[in-house]
GROMACS .gro file of C-alpha atoms in nm:
model
  378
    1MET     CA    1   3.822   0.165   7.329
    2ALA     CA    2   3.620  -0.108   7.158
    3SER     CA    3   3.415   0.003   6.858
    4GLN     CA    4   3.153  -0.271   6.901
    5LEU     CA    5   2.994  -0.472   7.176
    6GLY     CA    6   2.899  -0.833   7.115
    7VAL     CA    7   2.526  -0.906   7.137
    8GLY     CA    8   2.351  -1.233   7.215
    9VAL     CA    9   1.975  -1.272   7.181
   10ILE     CA   10   1.767  -1.495   7.408
   11GLY     CA   11   1.427  -1.566   7.255
   12CYS     CA   12   1.401  -1.644   6.884
   13GLY     CA   13   1.033  -1.570   6.820
   14ASN     CA   14   0.868  -1.321   6.582
   15ILE     CA   15   1.034  -1.003   6.708
   16SER     CA   16   1.387  -1.148   6.694
   17LYS     CA   17   1.386  -1.131   6.315
   18THR     CA   18   1.344  -0.754   6.326
   19TYR     CA   19   1.640  -0.715   6.562
   20PHE     CA   20   1.863  -0.935   6.346
   21GLN     CA   21   1.758  -0.757   6.027
   22ARG     CA   22   1.809  -0.406   6.161
   23ALA     CA   23   2.126  -0.453   6.367
   24PRO     CA   24   2.377  -0.420   6.076
   25ALA     CA   25   2.252  -0.065   6.011
   26PHE     CA   26   2.368   0.053   6.353
   27ARG     CA   27   2.705   0.135   6.503
   28GLY     CA   28   2.828  -0.009   6.830
   29ILE     CA   29   2.672  -0.356   6.811
   30GLU     CA   30   2.744  -0.689   6.646
   31MET     CA   31   2.499  -0.979   6.666
   32ARG     CA   32   2.699  -1.292   6.750
   33ALA     CA   33   2.473  -1.562   6.897
   34CYS     CA   34   2.115  -1.654   6.973
   35ALA     CA   35   1.947  -1.892   7.216
   36ASP     CA   36   1.602  -2.026   7.289
   37ILE     CA   37   1.452  -2.296   7.509
   38ASN     CA   38   1.355  -2.448   7.173
   39MET     CA   39   1.691  -2.527   7.015
   40ASP     CA   40   1.528  -2.580   6.676
   41ALA     CA   41   1.410  -2.217   6.683
   42ALA     CA   42   1.759  -2.099   6.781
   43LYS     CA   43   1.922  -2.304   6.505
   44ALA     CA   44   1.677  -2.175   6.245
   45ARG     CA   45   1.746  -1.810   6.335
   46ALA     CA   46   2.121  -1.876   6.355
   47LYS     CA   47   2.121  -2.027   6.007
   48GLU     CA   48   1.910  -1.743   5.867
   49PHE     CA   49   2.143  -1.471   5.999
   50LYS     CA   50   2.477  -1.655   6.013
   51LEU     CA   51   2.507  -1.660   6.393
   52ARG     CA   52   2.592  -1.917   6.657
   53ALA     CA   53   2.303  -2.115   6.805
   54GLU     CA   54   2.361  -2.161   7.178
   55THR     CA   55   2.184  -2.298   7.480
   56VAL     CA   56   2.081  -2.021   7.720
   57ASP     CA   57   2.352  -2.129   7.966
   58ASP     CA   58   2.621  -2.128   7.700
   59LEU     CA   59   2.519  -1.786   7.569
   60LEU     CA   60   2.530  -1.639   7.920
   61ALA     CA   61   2.878  -1.786   7.969
   62ALA     CA   62   3.014  -1.674   7.630
   63LYS     CA   63   3.308  -1.435   7.666
   64ASP     CA   64   3.232  -1.254   7.340
   65ILE     CA   65   2.880  -1.154   7.450
   66ASP     CA   66   2.867  -0.815   7.623
   67ILE     CA   67   2.494  -0.742   7.597
   68VAL     CA   68   2.208  -0.990   7.626
   69VAL     CA   69   1.891  -0.892   7.442
   70ASN     CA   70   1.595  -1.043   7.624
   71LEU     CA   71   1.319  -1.126   7.373
   72THR     CA   72   1.147  -1.392   7.581
   73VAL     CA   73   0.777  -1.383   7.673
   74PRO     CA   74   0.690  -1.113   7.930
   75MET     CA   75   0.628  -1.352   8.219
   76VAL     CA   76   0.996  -1.458   8.222
   77HIS     CA   77   1.155  -1.119   8.140
   78TYR     CA   78   1.258  -1.068   8.502
   79ASP     CA   79   1.411  -1.414   8.547
   80VAL     CA   80   1.608  -1.402   8.222
   81SER     CA   81   1.733  -1.047   8.281
   82LYS     CA   82   1.836  -1.138   8.635
   83ARG     CA   83   2.035  -1.437   8.509
   84ALA     CA   84   2.208  -1.220   8.250
   85ILE     CA   85   2.302  -0.957   8.510
   86GLU     CA   86   2.434  -1.224   8.744
   87ALA     CA   87   2.641  -1.357   8.453
   88GLY     CA   88   2.803  -1.014   8.418
   89LYS     CA   89   2.621  -0.905   8.100
   90HIS     CA   90   2.450  -0.578   8.019
   91VAL     CA   91   2.081  -0.631   7.938
   92TYR     CA   92   1.843  -0.483   7.684
   93SER     CA   93   1.487  -0.614   7.718
   94GLU     CA   94   1.181  -0.607   7.500
   95LYS     CA   95   0.873  -0.448   7.652
   96PRO     CA   96   0.714  -0.479   7.896
   97PHE     CA   97   1.042  -0.463   8.087
   98VAL     CA   98   0.900  -0.658   8.385
   99LEU     CA   99   0.548  -0.724   8.513
  100ALA     CA  100   0.591  -0.574   8.862
  101ILE     CA  101   0.776  -0.262   8.968
  102GLU     CA  102   0.934  -0.455   9.257
  103ASP     CA  103   1.110  -0.676   9.001
  104GLY     CA  104   1.235  -0.374   8.809
  105LEU     CA  105   1.375  -0.214   9.124
  106ASP     CA  106   1.543  -0.542   9.215
  107LEU     CA  107   1.712  -0.557   8.874
  108LYS     CA  108   1.834  -0.201   8.924
  109LYS     CA  109   2.001  -0.298   9.253
  110ARG     CA  110   2.165  -0.601   9.095
  111ALA     CA  111   2.290  -0.403   8.794
  112ASP     CA  112   2.419  -0.117   9.009
  113ARG     CA  113   2.616  -0.359   9.227
  114LYS     CA  114   2.793  -0.497   8.922
  115GLY     CA  115   2.831  -0.170   8.733
  116LEU     CA  116   2.615  -0.295   8.445
  117ARG     CA  117   2.362  -0.121   8.224
  118ILE     CA  118   2.001  -0.218   8.160
  119GLY     CA  119   1.787  -0.079   7.882
  120SER     CA  120   1.445  -0.161   7.748
  121ALA     CA  121   1.219  -0.114   7.449
  122PRO     CA  122   1.026   0.064   7.323
  123ASP     CA  123   1.264   0.278   7.123
  124THR     CA  124   1.000   0.406   6.881
  125PHE     CA  125   0.998   0.741   7.065
  126LEU     CA  126   1.339   0.795   6.902
  127GLY     CA  127   1.162   0.812   6.565
  128GLY     CA  128   1.168   1.122   6.348
  129SER     CA  129   0.808   1.229   6.411
  130HIS     CA  130   0.828   1.192   6.789
  131GLN     CA  131   1.162   1.368   6.810
  132LEU     CA  132   1.026   1.653   6.601
  133ALA     CA  133   0.740   1.677   6.851
  134ARG     CA  134   0.999   1.692   7.129
  135HIS     CA  135   1.181   1.970   6.940
  136LEU     CA  136   0.859   2.172   6.901
  137ILE     CA  137   0.787   2.140   7.273
  138ASP     CA  138   1.144   2.212   7.385
  139THR     CA  139   1.164   2.525   7.168
  140GLY     CA  140   0.839   2.661   7.311
  141LYS     CA  141   0.626   2.641   6.998
  142LEU     CA  142   0.330   2.504   7.195
  143GLY     CA  143   0.391   2.677   7.526
  144LYS     CA  144   0.360   2.469   7.842
  145ILE     CA  145   0.179   2.138   7.785
  146THR     CA  146  -0.130   2.134   8.006
  147SER     CA  147  -0.328   1.830   7.894
  148GLY     CA  148  -0.372   1.566   7.628
  149THR     CA  149  -0.536   1.244   7.512
  150CYS     CA  150  -0.419   0.899   7.405
  151HIS     CA  151  -0.622   0.622   7.243
  152VAL     CA  152  -0.507   0.272   7.145
  153MET     CA  153  -0.814   0.069   7.060
  154SER     CA  154  -0.883  -0.229   6.836
  155HIS     CA  155  -1.040  -0.573   6.859
  156GLY     CA  156  -0.741  -0.766   6.989
  157MET     CA  157  -0.459  -0.987   6.870
  158GLU     CA  158  -0.643  -1.313   6.811
  159HIS     CA  159  -0.715  -1.211   6.451
  160TRP     CA  160  -0.351  -1.207   6.335
  161HIS     CA  161  -0.112  -1.362   6.590
  162PRO     CA  162  -0.053  -1.741   6.552
  163ASN     CA  163  -0.039  -1.795   6.931
  164PRO     CA  164  -0.226  -1.507   7.096
  165ASP     CA  165  -0.290  -1.676   7.434
  166PHE     CA  166  -0.041  -1.470   7.639
  167PHE     CA  167  -0.195  -1.142   7.524
  168PHE     CA  168  -0.505  -1.226   7.729
  169GLN     CA  169  -0.332  -1.348   8.044
  170PRO     CA  170  -0.183  -1.145   8.333
  171GLY     CA  171   0.121  -0.973   8.187
  172GLY     CA  172  -0.064  -0.910   7.862
  173GLY     CA  173  -0.363  -0.692   7.786
  174PRO     CA  174  -0.356  -0.360   7.599
  175ILE     CA  175  -0.194  -0.169   7.886
  176LEU     CA  176   0.118  -0.385   7.929
  177ASP     CA  177   0.144  -0.478   7.560
  178LEU     CA  178   0.078  -0.143   7.391
  179GLY     CA  179   0.097   0.101   7.680
  180PRO     CA  180   0.479   0.116   7.678
  181TYR     CA  181   0.480   0.290   7.339
  182TYR     CA  182   0.242   0.561   7.454
  183ILE     CA  183   0.367   0.615   7.807
  184ALA     CA  184   0.738   0.615   7.715
  185ASN     CA  185   0.663   0.873   7.449
  186LEU     CA  186   0.461   1.088   7.690
  187VAL     CA  187   0.742   1.079   7.946
  188GLN     CA  188   0.999   1.186   7.686
  189LEU     CA  189   0.767   1.468   7.576
  190VAL     CA  190   0.611   1.588   7.903
  191GLY     CA  191   0.813   1.433   8.187
  192PRO     CA  192   0.740   1.179   8.461
  193VAL     CA  193   0.397   1.088   8.600
  194ALA     CA  194   0.289   1.162   8.958
  195ARG     CA  195  -0.029   0.954   8.994
  196VAL     CA  196  -0.289   0.764   8.795
  197ALA     CA  197  -0.649   0.645   8.821
  198ALA     CA  198  -0.841   0.399   8.604
  199LEU     CA  199  -1.153   0.194   8.543
  200SER     CA  200  -1.106  -0.150   8.386
  201SER     CA  201  -1.317  -0.440   8.261
  202ILE     CA  202  -1.313  -0.779   8.086
  203PRO     CA  203  -1.619  -0.762   7.857
  204ALA     CA  204  -1.547  -1.098   7.688
  205LYS     CA  205  -1.435  -1.384   7.912
  206GLU     CA  206  -1.306  -1.584   7.615
  207ARG     CA  207  -1.186  -1.513   7.263
  208THR     CA  208  -1.206  -1.714   6.940
  209ILE     CA  209  -0.885  -1.729   6.740
  210SER     CA  210  -0.940  -1.644   6.374
  211SER     CA  211  -0.575  -1.663   6.263
  212LYS     CA  212  -0.400  -1.973   6.135
  213PRO     CA  213  -0.304  -2.237   6.239
  214ARG     CA  214  -0.547  -2.238   6.536
  215ALA     CA  215  -0.854  -2.075   6.380
  216GLY     CA  216  -1.170  -2.160   6.573
  217GLU     CA  217  -0.994  -2.240   6.902
  218LYS     CA  218  -1.125  -2.057   7.209
  219ILE     CA  219  -0.891  -1.904   7.468
  220PRO     CA  220  -0.974  -1.764   7.815
  221VAL     CA  221  -0.932  -1.395   7.902
  222THR     CA  222  -0.800  -1.336   8.253
  223THR     CA  223  -0.668  -0.978   8.235
  224PRO     CA  224  -0.853  -0.649   8.167
  225THR     CA  225  -0.897  -0.573   7.798
  226THR     CA  226  -1.055  -0.228   7.840
  227ILE     CA  227  -0.886   0.033   8.060
  228LEU     CA  228  -0.988   0.399   8.079
  229ALA     CA  229  -0.718   0.588   8.269
  230LEU     CA  230  -0.624   0.934   8.397
  231MET     CA  231  -0.263   1.049   8.432
  232GLU     CA  232  -0.136   1.346   8.632
  233PHE     CA  233   0.221   1.447   8.546
  234GLU     CA  234   0.471   1.592   8.790
  235GLY     CA  235   0.473   1.914   8.590
  236GLY     CA  236   0.096   1.954   8.631
  237ALA     CA  237  -0.033   1.830   8.294
  238VAL     CA  238  -0.332   1.594   8.298
  239PHE     CA  239  -0.402   1.329   8.031
  240THR     CA  240  -0.660   1.067   7.949
  241PHE     CA  241  -0.536   0.728   7.822
  242ASN     CA  242  -0.789   0.483   7.680
  243ALA     CA  243  -0.669   0.134   7.586
  244SER     CA  244  -0.903  -0.142   7.465
  245TRP     CA  245  -0.918  -0.466   7.269
  246ASP     CA  246  -1.298  -0.454   7.269
  247VAL     CA  247  -1.347  -0.188   7.000
  248TRP     CA  248  -1.421  -0.260   6.634
  249ASP     CA  249  -1.382   0.098   6.510
  250HIS     CA  250  -1.328   0.450   6.642
  251GLY     CA  251  -1.239   0.800   6.524
  252HIS     CA  252  -0.987   0.908   6.787
  253ALA     CA  253  -0.633   1.022   6.709
  254PRO     CA  254  -0.354   0.813   6.869
  255MET     CA  255  -0.209   1.107   7.065
  256GLU     CA  256  -0.288   1.476   7.103
  257LEU     CA  257  -0.104   1.724   7.326
  258TYR     CA  258  -0.258   2.056   7.423
  259GLY     CA  259  -0.037   2.350   7.518
  260GLU     CA  260  -0.092   2.707   7.627
  261ALA     CA  261   0.009   2.831   7.279
  262GLY     CA  262  -0.113   2.552   7.052
  263SER     CA  263  -0.202   2.186   6.999
  264LEU     CA  264  -0.004   1.892   6.865
  265HIS     CA  265  -0.155   1.604   6.666
  266MET     CA  266   0.078   1.303   6.675
  267PRO     CA  267   0.100   0.972   6.488
  268ASP     CA  268   0.084   0.626   6.646
  269PRO     CA  269   0.384   0.593   6.884
  270ASN     CA  270   0.402   0.222   6.796
  271PHE     CA  271   0.583   0.344   6.483
  272PHE     CA  272   0.886   0.566   6.427
  273GLY     CA  273   0.730   0.791   6.164
  274GLY     CA  274   0.394   0.929   6.058
  275GLU     CA  275   0.224   1.262   6.004
  276LEU     CA  276   0.270   1.531   6.266
  277ARG     CA  277   0.054   1.847   6.270
  278TYR     CA  278   0.041   2.142   6.507
  279THR     CA  279  -0.148   2.463   6.560
  280ARG     CA  280  -0.043   2.807   6.682
  281GLY     CA  281  -0.330   2.957   6.875
  282GLY     CA  282  -0.655   2.925   6.681
  283LYS     CA  283  -0.494   2.891   6.339
  284PRO     CA  284  -0.559   2.575   6.131
  285ALA     CA  285  -0.332   2.277   6.201
  286LYS     CA  286  -0.033   2.247   5.968
  287THR     CA  287   0.260   2.014   5.916
  288PRO     CA  288   0.596   2.147   6.042
  289PRO     CA  289   0.875   2.233   5.801
  290ARG     CA  290   1.066   1.927   5.674
  291TRP     CA  291   1.304   1.787   5.936
  292ASP     CA  292   1.590   1.577   5.803
  293HIS     CA  293   1.573   1.302   6.066
  294PRO     CA  294   1.691   0.959   5.948
  295PHE     CA  295   1.451   0.765   6.170
  296GLY     CA  296   1.153   0.916   5.993
  297VAL     CA  297   1.248   0.784   5.648
  298PRO     CA  298   1.025   0.494   5.531
  299ASN     CA  299   1.233   0.178   5.489
  300GLU     CA  300   0.986  -0.112   5.512
  301ASN     CA  301   0.675  -0.231   5.333
  302HIS     CA  302   0.371  -0.254   5.559
  303PRO     CA  303   0.007  -0.348   5.491
  304GLU     CA  304  -0.081   0.022   5.531
  305GLY     CA  305   0.206   0.139   5.306
  306MET     CA  306   0.574   0.221   5.346
  307MET     CA  307   0.675   0.280   5.707
  308ALA     CA  308   0.984   0.378   5.905
  309ASN     CA  309   1.114   0.089   6.117
  310TYR     CA  310   1.436   0.151   6.310
  311ARG     CA  311   1.389  -0.093   6.599
  312THR     CA  312   1.729  -0.169   6.752
  313ALA     CA  313   1.806   0.205   6.770
  314GLY     CA  314   1.764   0.192   7.147
  315LEU     CA  315   2.000  -0.103   7.175
  316ALA     CA  316   2.263   0.071   6.962
  317ASP     CA  317   2.229   0.392   7.162
  318MET     CA  318   2.285   0.193   7.483
  319ALA     CA  319   2.593   0.018   7.344
  320LEU     CA  320   2.747   0.347   7.232
  321ALA     CA  321   2.654   0.509   7.564
  322ILE     CA  322   2.837   0.233   7.751
  323MET     CA  323   3.150   0.290   7.545
  324GLN     CA  324   3.120   0.671   7.561
  325GLY     CA  325   3.034   0.690   7.931
  326ARG     CA  326   2.706   0.878   7.889
  327PRO     CA  327   2.343   0.797   7.983
  328HIS     CA  328   2.143   0.594   7.733
  329ARG     CA  329   1.798   0.703   7.626
  330CYS     CA  330   1.598   0.379   7.666
  331SER     CA  331   1.713   0.365   8.026
  332LEU     CA  332   1.636   0.140   8.319
  333GLU     CA  333   1.491   0.438   8.508
  334LEU     CA  334   1.256   0.518   8.219
  335ALA     CA  335   1.155   0.151   8.182
  336ASN     CA  336   1.084   0.118   8.554
  337HIS     CA  337   0.878   0.437   8.556
  338VAL     CA  338   0.671   0.317   8.260
  339ILE     CA  339   0.607  -0.013   8.442
  340ASP     CA  340   0.513   0.184   8.755
  341VAL     CA  341   0.258   0.385   8.556
  342MET     CA  342   0.106   0.083   8.380
  343THR     CA  343   0.082  -0.141   8.685
  344GLY     CA  344  -0.055   0.159   8.875
  345MET     CA  345  -0.336   0.183   8.619
  346LEU     CA  346  -0.416  -0.186   8.658
  347LYS     CA  347  -0.408  -0.156   9.038
  348SER     CA  348  -0.638   0.147   9.025
  349GLY     CA  349  -0.876  -0.049   8.803
  350GLU     CA  350  -0.898  -0.310   9.079
  351THR     CA  351  -0.917  -0.077   9.380
  352LYS     CA  352  -1.107   0.218   9.225
  353LYS     CA  353  -0.856   0.452   9.392
  354PHE     CA  354  -0.582   0.689   9.273
  355VAL     CA  355  -0.236   0.528   9.277
  356GLU     CA  356   0.076   0.735   9.350
  357MET     CA  357   0.390   0.650   9.155
  358GLN     CA  358   0.676   0.484   9.344
  359THR     CA  359   0.935   0.602   9.090
  360THR     CA  360   1.035   0.901   8.884
  361CYS     CA  361   1.292   0.954   8.608
  362GLU     CA  362   1.462   1.216   8.397
  363GLN     CA  363   1.330   1.281   8.049
  364PRO     CA  364   1.553   1.098   7.798
  365ALA     CA  365   1.789   1.326   7.610
  366PRO     CA  366   1.642   1.434   7.275
  367LEU     CA  367   1.771   1.260   6.964
  368GLY     CA  368   1.797   1.522   6.693
  369PRO     CA  369   1.892   1.451   6.330
  370ALA     CA  370   2.270   1.474   6.383
  371ALA     CA  371   2.266   1.248   6.689
  372ALA     CA  372   2.043   0.995   6.511
  373LYS     CA  373   2.277   0.985   6.211
  374GLY     CA  374   2.560   0.917   6.456
  375LEU     CA  375   2.393   0.588   6.550
  376LEU     CA  376   2.396   0.462   6.192
  377THR     CA  377   2.679   0.290   6.007
  378LYS     CA  378   2.620   0.509   5.702
   0.00000   0.00000   0.00000
C-alpha cells in the first residue's frame, strides 16, 4: 500500500500558502504541483515551495496527482471539482464547498460512479479545543445538549483583504464565508440539522475599501451581510446563529452550548485552539483539565498572539482514510449538509419561511489526541 498520495493544488491565491506550508507536517500527502489560470501566480508558488507549475489541464492529466485541492474562488468550486472528478482524481475543496446543494449532490453522484472521494474544509473542528468539547459532550459531562448560541460579527473584509469584491457578491457574505466554521463544528458536536429560519438584510448597498492597494474604491454589495437565523437539530436542540458584517463591536461569545447538566463556552471555530470553559450545574465556569491534543498547541504568530494553525489536517485525514479504507472526517456528506443549512438560511431570509433540510449526515468521528498524533509526521 502506498504511504503517500500525490497532491496538486488548483488556485494559488492567499490560502494556498498555508496549505503548502503545513503539508510537510502531515502523513499521507505530498505536494507535487500547482496550477492557476494566472500562470505567473502558479510559477511564483511553485518556485517558493519547490513544486511543478502546471496549466490546469496538465495538472488534471498528471499521473502522479491523486488528489486535487480546489482553492479557486467559490463561484467556480463546482466546475473545478467536477473537472477533477471526471479526470479520475479525488477532490478536497476549500469552503464553501459549492454554492448550491444541487451542485453538491451532483458531485456526489459523479464521485460515487467513479469510486472517488471528496472532502472539504473547514477542518478547524479537528482542533484541540473543539475536540475536547466533543469529548465532554460524548462522555456526558453536560448532559443532553438542548440549545445554544453562535455569533460571528464584524465590519467586513474590505478593511484588510486586497481584493474583497467577491465577499459581497452572491456566493460570499458572512453565511457562506464564515458559516462553514460554525455549522460544521455544531454538526460534529450536536448532529445534523432538521430545519432553519432566518431574517436577512443588506444595510449598506456599497462598501469603501480601506485596504491597499485599492483604498478608497467603492464596491457594490449584492448579497445579505446581516443574517439572524434559527436552527433546529434532528436531536431536538435549538440554536440561534447571528452572522453580520455590519457590526463595529459586540460582547457575544463565538459559541455557547447549553446542556441539561451544564453549559459550554467555546472559542472561535475559525481557529483550532482557544480557551474552553464549562460549568456543572450552577457552579462557576472552569477550564477542563489539560488535554494533550497536538492540534491545540500554538504554532503560528498572529496579530492577537500565538495561535494553533493545523489547516491541511482534513486533507491528510482524507488521504490516510483512502489508503486505510475508512471514512474521512471532512466528508462530502458533511460538506453537503453544511451547504444545505447555509443556503437554507439564505432562502429563508428571502421567503420569510422555515426551510427543511434536503440532506442529513453522520457526525464525523471524534479526533482524540492519539488519532491526531497519528496524522502527523512526528
